[in-house]
């Protein structure tokens, strides 16, 4: 009955093969990679355009088609109070998307901001997965008192509304920074949003992992390993971890998407990335006061968030179908 | 059954205690920071700092501080802001609850109705183009930041297209009390309701489609088909009914979470003075007593809502009821 293909392919190769035939998922992945690459080129863009996206340049003048335009324009109508930043010029390298309230190039800030958003989302995803896996493995494998303590802590974190927990943590951490013993973290450090976002989603991953480990604990091959007297650490590492790795991989794009949304929301509330650094959320916040006059400032980063999160979600769907075709893995909400 | 309910309530109390302890530790126990300086706000004078220390009992042991905090918030309700001197926090929080409830309730009606339609239609047309289209739209809804969507809505209805007939009725941002001006209440909330519900329409539509598709694989559906029932009847009376269990549970959790502060971003964008907006304003002023109060009230509400959902579940599920 076995055909050659069935014999030669292991589970990972089969999944990869399935994924490689899922055109929608691949296009989504390509989109996301493209966004990451363009954000990585932020310093090159700023250098090429000759702008400093972190310094206010209210008196800058740019030349378009031989005509000079000040970056901060005096209003021609109304009470003529205050300046309006220049709108989109649609010329790459020359205030493509216009300027913000401080005369900074929005396009350059958009790329730098995307870089921060992606870095924070990735680091927070890694943080969540590492701690959630550790908690899930310990609680599910050892049971008893260890399980009770870990599960109760997860219950509390789970029941705590996500944004309220994030606000509580960030108002204490971000207003003054934190110093524990020799470690001092500045209040503007990107490590703080990573930590905050990483912590709040631990239960979303730890709970399903714990459930899976509990089921694996009762399976024959783990019982056999225990019967042979294999040390617990070895069983966890060699027998159980590889079996939950599928779940963890399926979680990666979904957590990335969720974290990007959370990071942007926290930055929008001014408790994420701190100025003068940018993220897509802070640029939307900057654009709030300019919404009716220069909507591009707020629209552009939002569109970038939608494209990134959408491509991660579509890719995540494809990845789940490839790794877990009968969709045994039940993901949490979000 | 009684035992199961009591067990669930005990767990609820434990989680509430855990959350209050966590809040206490975050605000008062973070190493390397002076909680009095934080509560007093920016540029506080030494006298204010001394008053804060005395009022929260920072010279006393930790458990006394914890009890003082809980007493001020839940028993006597006399917690005062030090940023706006003498402002009573607890009544201010209670005043904002109707706004948040109005917002979340209307959005919930929208999202239940539309996600049911989307889920059922997509499942009926599964793997054909209406299904694919609806699922992509749902995914887009899930992928949009709600505060950004709110700003786009404002840009369209308040500024760019406000003068055309379609949006001319949209009143300026703000909240009108239902008791005083029911029509104004409704009109000001329509756009926020739509904005808030889009994410949940997408999410619930997708969840419902998945669980209906799963239910259609079950044996009892084959039996129903063998009996010669129509496809519509099978879909609506048999598959949908089973799928509603997951739907209702999810609904209870999300409704609780939204009332308990997750509607914050929508409230901020539309200038609705709800619990979330109050928290946000306190965040801008670094007014910690307000944040402590909203966080504790809101998270207790969420925990209570979750427990109620579970108890109802226990009461409804015959397997639990008989055992």
Coordinates of N, CA and C in Angstrom, one line a residue, chain A residues 152 155-156 159-161 163-165 167-169 171-172 175-180 261 264-265 268-271 281 284 288 291-293 295 298-299 302-303 305-306 309-310 313-314 317 330 333, chain B residues 11 14-15 18-19 22-23 26-27 30-33 38 139-140 142-145 147-148 151-152 154-155 158-160 206 214 250 254 260 264-265 280 283-284 286 288 291 295 298-299 302-303:
Chain A
X152 N -3.3 28.4 38.9 CA -4.0 29.5 39.6 C -3.4 30.8 39.1
X155 N -4.8 31.5 35.8 CA -6.3 31.9 35.9 C -6.4 33.4 36.2
X156 N -5.5 33.9 37.1 CA -5.6 35.3 37.5 C -5.2 36.2 36.3
X159 N -8.0 36.1 33.6 CA -9.2 36.9 33.9 C -9.0 38.4 33.9
X160 N -7.7 38.8 34.1 CA -7.4 40.2 34.1 C -7.5 40.8 32.7
X161 N -8.4 41.8 32.5 CA -8.6 42.3 31.1 C -7.3 42.8 30.6
X163 N -6.0 45.0 28.4 CA -5.6 46.4 28.3 C -5.4 47.0 29.7
X164 N -6.2 46.5 30.7 CA -6.1 47.1 32.0 C -4.8 46.6 32.7
X165 N -4.5 45.3 32.4 CA -3.2 44.8 33.0 C -2.1 45.6 32.3
X167 N -2.1 48.6 31.1 CA -2.1 49.9 31.6 C -1.5 50.0 33.0
X168 N -1.9 49.0 33.9 CA -1.3 49.0 35.2 C 0.2 48.8 35.2
X169 N 0.6 47.8 34.4 CA 2.1 47.6 34.3 C 2.8 48.8 33.8
X171 N 2.0 52.0 33.5 CA 2.0 53.3 34.2 C 3.0 53.3 35.3
X172 N 3.3 52.1 35.8 CA 4.3 52.0 36.9 C 5.7 51.9 36.2
X175 N 6.5 55.3 33.4 CA 6.7 56.7 33.9 C 8.1 57.0 34.4
X176 N 8.7 56.0 35.1 CA 10.0 56.3 35.6 C 11.1 55.2 35.3
X177 N 10.7 54.2 34.5 CA 11.7 53.1 34.3 C 11.8 52.3 35.6
X178 N 12.7 51.3 35.6 CA 12.7 50.5 36.8 C 14.2 50.1 37.0
X179 N 14.5 50.0 38.3 CA 15.9 49.5 38.6 C 15.8 48.4 39.7
X180 N 16.1 47.2 39.4 CA 16.2 46.2 40.4 C 17.6 45.8 40.5
X261 N -1.0 44.2 16.9 CA -2.2 45.0 17.2 C -2.1 45.6 18.6
X264 N 0.5 48.4 18.9 CA 0.1 49.7 18.3 C -0.9 50.4 19.2
X265 N -1.8 49.6 19.8 CA -2.8 50.2 20.7 C -2.2 50.8 21.9
X268 N -0.5 53.9 20.8 CA -1.5 54.9 20.6 C -2.0 55.6 21.9
X269 N -2.0 54.8 23.0 CA -2.4 55.3 24.3 C -1.2 55.9 25.0
X270 N -0.1 56.1 24.3 CA 1.2 56.6 24.8 C 1.8 55.8 26.0
X271 N 1.5 54.5 26.0 CA 2.2 53.7 27.0 C 2.9 52.6 26.4
X281 N 1.7 52.8 16.0 CA 0.7 53.3 16.9 C 1.0 54.8 17.3
X284 N 0.0 57.1 14.4 CA -1.4 57.3 14.3 C -1.8 58.3 15.4
X288 N -3.5 62.2 15.0 CA -4.9 62.4 15.4 C -5.3 63.9 15.3
X291 N -6.0 64.9 11.8 CA -6.8 64.0 11.1 C -7.6 64.6 9.9
X292 N -8.2 65.8 10.2 CA -9.1 66.4 9.2 C -8.3 67.2 8.2
X293 N -7.1 67.7 8.5 CA -6.3 68.5 7.6 C -5.3 67.7 6.8
X295 N -4.9 63.9 6.7 CA -5.3 62.5 7.1 C -4.2 61.5 6.8
X298 N -2.2 59.8 9.7 CA -2.8 58.7 10.5 C -3.2 57.5 9.7
X299 N -3.6 57.8 8.4 CA -4.1 56.7 7.5 C -2.9 55.7 7.2
X302 N -1.9 53.0 9.7 CA -3.0 52.1 9.9 C -3.1 51.1 8.8
X303 N -2.9 51.6 7.6 CA -3.0 50.7 6.4 C -1.8 49.7 6.5
X305 N -0.5 48.5 9.3 CA -0.9 47.6 10.3 C -1.8 46.5 9.7
X306 N -2.9 47.0 9.0 CA -3.9 46.1 8.5 C -3.2 45.1 7.5
X309 N -0.9 42.6 9.6 CA -1.7 41.7 10.5 C -2.5 40.8 9.6
X310 N -3.0 41.3 8.5 CA -3.8 40.4 7.7 C -2.9 39.3 7.0
X313 N -2.2 36.7 9.6 CA -3.3 35.9 9.9 C -3.6 34.9 8.7
X314 N -3.5 35.4 7.5 CA -3.7 34.4 6.3 C -2.6 33.4 6.3
X317 N -3.3 30.9 9.0 CA -4.3 29.9 8.6 C -3.7 28.8 7.8
X330 N -6.9 23.6 19.2 CA -7.9 24.7 19.4 C -7.2 25.9 20.0
X333 N -8.9 32.7 22.1 CA -9.5 33.8 21.4 C -8.5 34.7 20.8
Chain B
X11 N -13.7 29.5 43.1 CA -12.7 29.8 42.2 C -12.7 31.3 41.8
X14 N -11.3 33.4 44.6 CA -9.9 33.2 44.6 C -9.2 34.1 43.5
X15 N -9.8 34.1 42.3 CA -9.3 34.9 41.2 C -9.4 36.4 41.5
X18 N -6.7 37.2 43.8 CA -5.4 37.2 43.1 C -5.2 38.5 42.3
X19 N -6.3 38.9 41.7 CA -6.2 40.1 40.9 C -5.9 41.3 41.8
X22 N -2.4 41.3 42.8 CA -1.5 41.6 41.7 C -1.5 43.1 41.5
X23 N -2.7 43.7 41.6 CA -2.8 45.2 41.4 C -2.1 45.9 42.5
X26 N 1.6 45.6 41.9 CA 2.1 46.4 40.7 C 2.2 47.9 41.2
X27 N 1.2 48.4 41.9 CA 1.1 49.8 42.3 C 2.0 50.1 43.5
X30 N 6.2 47.5 43.5 CA 7.3 47.4 42.5 C 8.6 47.9 43.1
X31 N 9.6 47.0 43.0 CA 10.9 47.4 43.7 C 11.5 48.6 43.0
X32 N 12.2 49.4 43.9 CA 12.9 50.5 43.4 C 12.1 51.8 43.1
X33 N 10.8 51.8 43.5 CA 10.0 53.0 43.3 C 9.3 53.4 44.5
X38 N 4.4 58.4 43.2 CA 3.6 58.1 42.0 C 2.2 58.5 42.2
X139 N -11.6 38.2 8.1 CA -10.2 38.3 8.5 C -9.8 39.8 8.4
X140 N -10.2 40.5 7.4 CA -9.9 42.0 7.4 C -10.4 42.7 8.6
X142 N -10.9 41.4 11.5 CA -10.1 41.1 12.7 C -8.8 41.8 12.7
X143 N -8.3 42.1 11.5 CA -6.9 42.7 11.4 C -6.9 44.2 11.5
X144 N -8.0 44.8 11.6 CA -8.0 46.3 11.7 C -7.9 46.8 13.2
X145 N -6.9 47.7 13.5 CA -6.9 48.2 14.8 C -8.2 49.1 15.0
X147 N -9.1 51.5 17.1 CA -9.0 52.9 17.2 C -8.7 53.6 15.9
X148 N -8.0 52.9 15.0 CA -7.7 53.5 13.7 C -9.0 53.5 12.8
X151 N -11.0 56.3 13.8 CA -10.5 57.6 13.2 C -10.9 57.7 11.7
X152 N -10.9 56.6 11.0 CA -11.3 56.6 9.6 C -12.8 56.9 9.5
X154 N -14.5 58.6 11.7 CA -14.6 60.1 12.0 C -14.3 60.9 10.8
X155 N -13.2 60.5 10.1 CA -12.7 61.3 9.0 C -13.9 61.3 7.9
X158 N -17.5 62.8 9.9 CA -17.4 64.1 10.5 C -16.8 65.2 9.6
X159 N -16.0 64.7 8.7 CA -15.3 65.7 7.9 C -15.5 65.6 6.4
X160 N -14.9 64.6 5.8 CA -14.8 64.5 4.3 C -16.2 64.4 3.7
X206 N -16.4 33.8 11.8 CA -15.4 32.8 11.4 C -15.5 31.6 12.4
X214 N -17.8 21.8 11.4 CA -17.4 20.6 12.2 C -18.7 19.8 12.5
X250 N -18.4 32.2 24.3 CA -17.5 33.2 23.8 C -18.1 34.6 24.0
X254 N -16.6 37.9 26.0 CA -16.2 39.1 25.3 C -17.1 40.3 25.8
X260 N -15.6 45.7 30.9 CA -14.5 45.8 31.8 C -13.3 46.5 31.2
X264 N -12.2 50.6 25.8 CA -11.4 51.8 26.0 C -11.0 52.5 24.8
X265 N -10.4 51.8 23.8 CA -9.9 52.5 22.6 C -11.1 53.1 21.8
X280 N -8.2 56.3 30.6 CA -7.3 57.0 29.6 C -6.9 58.4 30.1
X283 N -4.6 58.2 32.9 CA -3.3 57.8 32.4 C -2.5 59.0 31.9
X284 N -3.2 60.0 31.2 CA -2.5 61.2 30.8 C -2.1 62.0 31.9
X286 N -1.4 60.9 34.9 CA -0.8 60.0 35.9 C -1.5 60.0 37.3
X288 N -3.0 57.9 39.6 CA -3.0 56.5 40.0 C -4.2 56.0 40.7
X291 N -6.8 55.0 38.3 CA -6.5 53.8 37.5 C -6.7 52.6 38.4
X295 N -9.4 49.8 37.3 CA -8.8 48.5 37.1 C -9.5 47.4 38.0
X298 N -13.3 47.1 37.1 CA -13.5 46.4 35.8 C -13.1 45.0 35.8
X299 N -12.0 44.7 36.4 CA -11.6 43.3 36.4 C -12.5 42.4 37.3
X302 N -15.4 41.6 35.2 CA -15.1 40.6 34.2 C -15.1 39.2 34.8
X303 N -14.5 39.1 36.0 CA -14.4 37.8 36.7 C -15.9 37.3 37.0

